Every structure is written in C-alpha cells, then in structure tokens.
Coordinates of N, CA, C and O in Angstrom, one line a residue:
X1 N 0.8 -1.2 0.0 CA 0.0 0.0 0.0 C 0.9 1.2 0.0 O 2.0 1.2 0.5
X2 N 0.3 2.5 -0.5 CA 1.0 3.7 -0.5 C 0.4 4.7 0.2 O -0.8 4.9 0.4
X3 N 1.5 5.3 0.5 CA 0.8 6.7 1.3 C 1.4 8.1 0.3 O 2.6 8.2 0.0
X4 N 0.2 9.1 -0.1 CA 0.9 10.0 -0.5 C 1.2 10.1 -1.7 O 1.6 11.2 -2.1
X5 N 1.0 8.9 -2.5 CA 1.7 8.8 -3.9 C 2.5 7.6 -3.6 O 2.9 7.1 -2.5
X6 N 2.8 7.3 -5.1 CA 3.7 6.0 -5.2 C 4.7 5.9 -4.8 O 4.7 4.9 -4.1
X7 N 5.7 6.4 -4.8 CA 7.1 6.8 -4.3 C 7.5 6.2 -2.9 O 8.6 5.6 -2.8
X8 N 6.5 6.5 -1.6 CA 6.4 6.0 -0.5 C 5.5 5.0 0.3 O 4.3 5.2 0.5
X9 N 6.1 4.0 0.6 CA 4.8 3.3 1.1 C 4.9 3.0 2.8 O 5.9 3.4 3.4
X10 N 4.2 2.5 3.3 CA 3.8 2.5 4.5 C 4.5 1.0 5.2 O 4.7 -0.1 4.8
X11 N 4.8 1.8 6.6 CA 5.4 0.6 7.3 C 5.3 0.5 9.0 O 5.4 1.7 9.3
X12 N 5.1 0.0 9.8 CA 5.2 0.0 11.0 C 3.6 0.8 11.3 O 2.5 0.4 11.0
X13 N 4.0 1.7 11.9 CA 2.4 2.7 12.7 C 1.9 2.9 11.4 O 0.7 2.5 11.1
X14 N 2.7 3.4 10.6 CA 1.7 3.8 9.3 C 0.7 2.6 8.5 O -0.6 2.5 8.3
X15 N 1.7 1.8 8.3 CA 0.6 0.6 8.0 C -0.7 0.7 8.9 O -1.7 0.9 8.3
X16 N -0.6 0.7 9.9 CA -1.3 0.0 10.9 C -2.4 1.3 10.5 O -3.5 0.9 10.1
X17 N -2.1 2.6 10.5 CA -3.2 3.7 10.7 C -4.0 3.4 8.9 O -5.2 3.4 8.7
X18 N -2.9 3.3 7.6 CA -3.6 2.8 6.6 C -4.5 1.6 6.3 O -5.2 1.3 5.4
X19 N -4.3 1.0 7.4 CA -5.0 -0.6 7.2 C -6.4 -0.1 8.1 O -7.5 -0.7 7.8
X20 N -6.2 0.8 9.0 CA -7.6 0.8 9.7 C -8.5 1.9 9.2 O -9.6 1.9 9.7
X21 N -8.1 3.3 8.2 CA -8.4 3.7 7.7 C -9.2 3.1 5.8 O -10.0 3.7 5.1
X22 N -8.6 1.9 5.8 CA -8.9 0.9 4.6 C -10.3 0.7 5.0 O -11.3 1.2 4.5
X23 N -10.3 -0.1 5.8 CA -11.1 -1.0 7.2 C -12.3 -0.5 7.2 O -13.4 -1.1 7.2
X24 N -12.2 1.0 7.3 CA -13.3 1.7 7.7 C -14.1 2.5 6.6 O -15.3 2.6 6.5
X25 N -13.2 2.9 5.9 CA -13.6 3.5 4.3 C -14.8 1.8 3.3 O -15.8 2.0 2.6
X26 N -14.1 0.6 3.6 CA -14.7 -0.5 3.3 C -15.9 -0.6 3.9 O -16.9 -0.5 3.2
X27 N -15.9 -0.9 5.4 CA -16.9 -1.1 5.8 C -18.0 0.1 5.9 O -19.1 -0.3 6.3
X28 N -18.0 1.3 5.5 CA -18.7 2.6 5.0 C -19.4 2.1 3.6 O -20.5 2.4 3.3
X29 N -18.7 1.4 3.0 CA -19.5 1.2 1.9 C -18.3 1.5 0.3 O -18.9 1.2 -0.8
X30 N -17.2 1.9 0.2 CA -17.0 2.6 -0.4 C -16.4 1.3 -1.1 O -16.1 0.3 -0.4
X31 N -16.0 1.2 -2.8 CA -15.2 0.3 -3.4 C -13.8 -0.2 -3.3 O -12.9 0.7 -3.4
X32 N -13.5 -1.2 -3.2 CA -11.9 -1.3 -2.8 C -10.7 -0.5 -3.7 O -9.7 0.0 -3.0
X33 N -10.7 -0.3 -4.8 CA -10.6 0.6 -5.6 C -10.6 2.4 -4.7 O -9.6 3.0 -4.3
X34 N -11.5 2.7 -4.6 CA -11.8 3.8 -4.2 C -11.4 4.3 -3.1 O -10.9 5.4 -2.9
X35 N -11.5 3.0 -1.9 CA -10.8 3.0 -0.4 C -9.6 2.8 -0.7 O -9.1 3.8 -0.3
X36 N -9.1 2.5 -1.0 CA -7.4 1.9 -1.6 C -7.0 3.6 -1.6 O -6.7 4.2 -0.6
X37 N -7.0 4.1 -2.8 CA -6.6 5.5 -2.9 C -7.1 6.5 -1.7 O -6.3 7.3 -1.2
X38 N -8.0 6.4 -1.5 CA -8.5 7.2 -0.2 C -7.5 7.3 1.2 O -6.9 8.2 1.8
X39 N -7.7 5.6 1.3 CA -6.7 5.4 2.6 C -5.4 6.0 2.6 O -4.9 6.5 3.7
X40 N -4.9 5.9 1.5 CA -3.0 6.4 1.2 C -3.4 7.9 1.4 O -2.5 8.5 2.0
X41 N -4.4 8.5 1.2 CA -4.4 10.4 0.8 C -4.8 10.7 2.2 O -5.8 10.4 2.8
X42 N -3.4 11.5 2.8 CA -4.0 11.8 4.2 C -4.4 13.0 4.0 O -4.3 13.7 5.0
X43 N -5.0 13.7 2.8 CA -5.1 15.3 3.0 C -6.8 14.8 2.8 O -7.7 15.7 2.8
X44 N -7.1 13.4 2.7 CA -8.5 13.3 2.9 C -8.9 13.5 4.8 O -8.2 13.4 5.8
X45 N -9.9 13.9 4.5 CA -10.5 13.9 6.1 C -11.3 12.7 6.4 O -12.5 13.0 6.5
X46 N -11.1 11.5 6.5 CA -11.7 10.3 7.1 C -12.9 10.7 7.5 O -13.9 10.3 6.9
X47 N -13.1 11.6 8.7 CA -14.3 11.0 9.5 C -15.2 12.4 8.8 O -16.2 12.9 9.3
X48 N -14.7 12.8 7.7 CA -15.9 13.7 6.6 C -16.3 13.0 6.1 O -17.5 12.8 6.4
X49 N -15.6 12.2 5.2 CA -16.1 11.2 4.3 C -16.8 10.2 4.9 O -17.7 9.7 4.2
X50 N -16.7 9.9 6.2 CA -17.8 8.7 6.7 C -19.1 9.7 7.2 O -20.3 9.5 6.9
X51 N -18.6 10.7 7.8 CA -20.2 11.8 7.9 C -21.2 12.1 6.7 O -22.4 12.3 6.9
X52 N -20.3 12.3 5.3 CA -21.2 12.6 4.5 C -22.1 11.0 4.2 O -23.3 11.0 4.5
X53 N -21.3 9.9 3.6 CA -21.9 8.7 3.4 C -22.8 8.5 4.8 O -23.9 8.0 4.7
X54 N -22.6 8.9 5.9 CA -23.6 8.1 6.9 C -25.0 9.1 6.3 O -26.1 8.6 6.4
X55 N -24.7 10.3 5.7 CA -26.2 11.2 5.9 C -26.8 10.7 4.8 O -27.9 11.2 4.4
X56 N -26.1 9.4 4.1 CA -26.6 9.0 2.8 C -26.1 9.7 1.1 O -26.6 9.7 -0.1
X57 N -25.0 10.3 1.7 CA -24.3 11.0 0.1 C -23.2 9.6 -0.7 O -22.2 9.2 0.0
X58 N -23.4 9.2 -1.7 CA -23.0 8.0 -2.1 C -21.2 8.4 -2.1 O -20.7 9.4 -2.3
X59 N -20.6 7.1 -1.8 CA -19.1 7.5 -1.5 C -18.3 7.8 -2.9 O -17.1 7.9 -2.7
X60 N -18.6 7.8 -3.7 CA -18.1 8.9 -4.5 C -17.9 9.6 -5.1 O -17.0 10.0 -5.8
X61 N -19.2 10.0 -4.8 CA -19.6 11.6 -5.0 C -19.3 12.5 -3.3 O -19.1 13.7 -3.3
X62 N -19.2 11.7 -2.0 CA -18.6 12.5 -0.9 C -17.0 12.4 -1.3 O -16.5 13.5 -1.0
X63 N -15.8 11.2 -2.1 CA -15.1 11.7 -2.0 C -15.1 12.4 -3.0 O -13.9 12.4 -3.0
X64 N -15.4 13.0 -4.0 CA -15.3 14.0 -4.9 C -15.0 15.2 -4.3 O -14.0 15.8 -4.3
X65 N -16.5 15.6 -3.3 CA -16.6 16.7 -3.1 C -15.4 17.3 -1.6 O -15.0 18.4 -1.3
X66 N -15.3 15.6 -0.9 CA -14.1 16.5 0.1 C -12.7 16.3 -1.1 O -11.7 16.2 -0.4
X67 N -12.5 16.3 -2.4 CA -11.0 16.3 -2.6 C -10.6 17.8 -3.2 O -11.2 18.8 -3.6
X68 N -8.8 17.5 -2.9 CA -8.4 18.9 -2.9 C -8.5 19.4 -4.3 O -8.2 18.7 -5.2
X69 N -8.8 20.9 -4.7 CA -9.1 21.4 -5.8 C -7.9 21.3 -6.7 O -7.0 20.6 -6.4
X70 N -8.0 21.8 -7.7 CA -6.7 21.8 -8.9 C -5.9 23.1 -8.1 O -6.1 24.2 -7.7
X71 N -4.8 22.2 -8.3 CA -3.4 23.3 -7.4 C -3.0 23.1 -6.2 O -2.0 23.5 -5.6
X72 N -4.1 22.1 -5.6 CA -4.1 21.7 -4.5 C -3.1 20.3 -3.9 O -2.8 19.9 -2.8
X73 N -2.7 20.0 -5.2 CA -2.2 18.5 -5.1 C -3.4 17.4 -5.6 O -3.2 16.2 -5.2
X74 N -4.4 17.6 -6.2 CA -5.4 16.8 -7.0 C -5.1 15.9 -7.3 O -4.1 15.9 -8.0
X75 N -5.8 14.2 -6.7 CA -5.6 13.3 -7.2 C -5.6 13.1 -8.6 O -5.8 14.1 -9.3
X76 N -5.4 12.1 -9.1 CA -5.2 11.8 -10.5 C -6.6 11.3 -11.0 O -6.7 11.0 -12.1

C-alpha cells in the first residue's frame, strides 16, 4: 500500500493507521478501488467522508466533493 503517492509506502504505525483507515472506508460502503486510494491520501478527512456517506451521500460523490481542488495536489 501507499501513502501520499507511489514513491512512499507504509510501514510499522503507518501501515497500521492505513489498514484501519482501509477497514473503515470499506466497511462505509465505499469500493476497494476507491478506499485503496482514499486510505493512502491523508489530506483526505476520514471522518468527513464517513459523515457525508452516513447522511446518505454515495461514497463517490462525498469523496469528490471532500478532494483537494486543482493546485491543490489533485488526485489523478
């Protein structure tokens, strides 16, 4: 798994906080695909993205709307 982009990946605590961040983006509902990249982007806000899906906003249309703008570091 990566954190951040490809270049770095996770090891020790970080694993542990990416795997339970996976964990929970999954169990929200969200695609493995979708949680995969989610998990690694810490400039996501986790417990937005599980507030918007709990009020019933489909998870990828809440992560659309929490990601960072163009200029911002914009996922791909």
């Amino acid at each position: 798994m990566f954190i951040d982009g490809p270049h770095r990946t996770a090891d020790g605590p970080e694993l542990q906080i990416l795997s339970w961040r996976l964990r929970r983006l999954l169990e929200a509902g969200f695609g493995i695909d979708l949680a995969e990249g989610l998990a690694g982007d810490r400039r996501m806000d986790l417990h937005a993205l599980l507030s918007l899906v709990e009020r019933g906003c489909p998870p990828a249309l809440a992560a659309r709307i929490l990601s960072p703008l163009d200029g911002e570091g914009a996922r791909r």
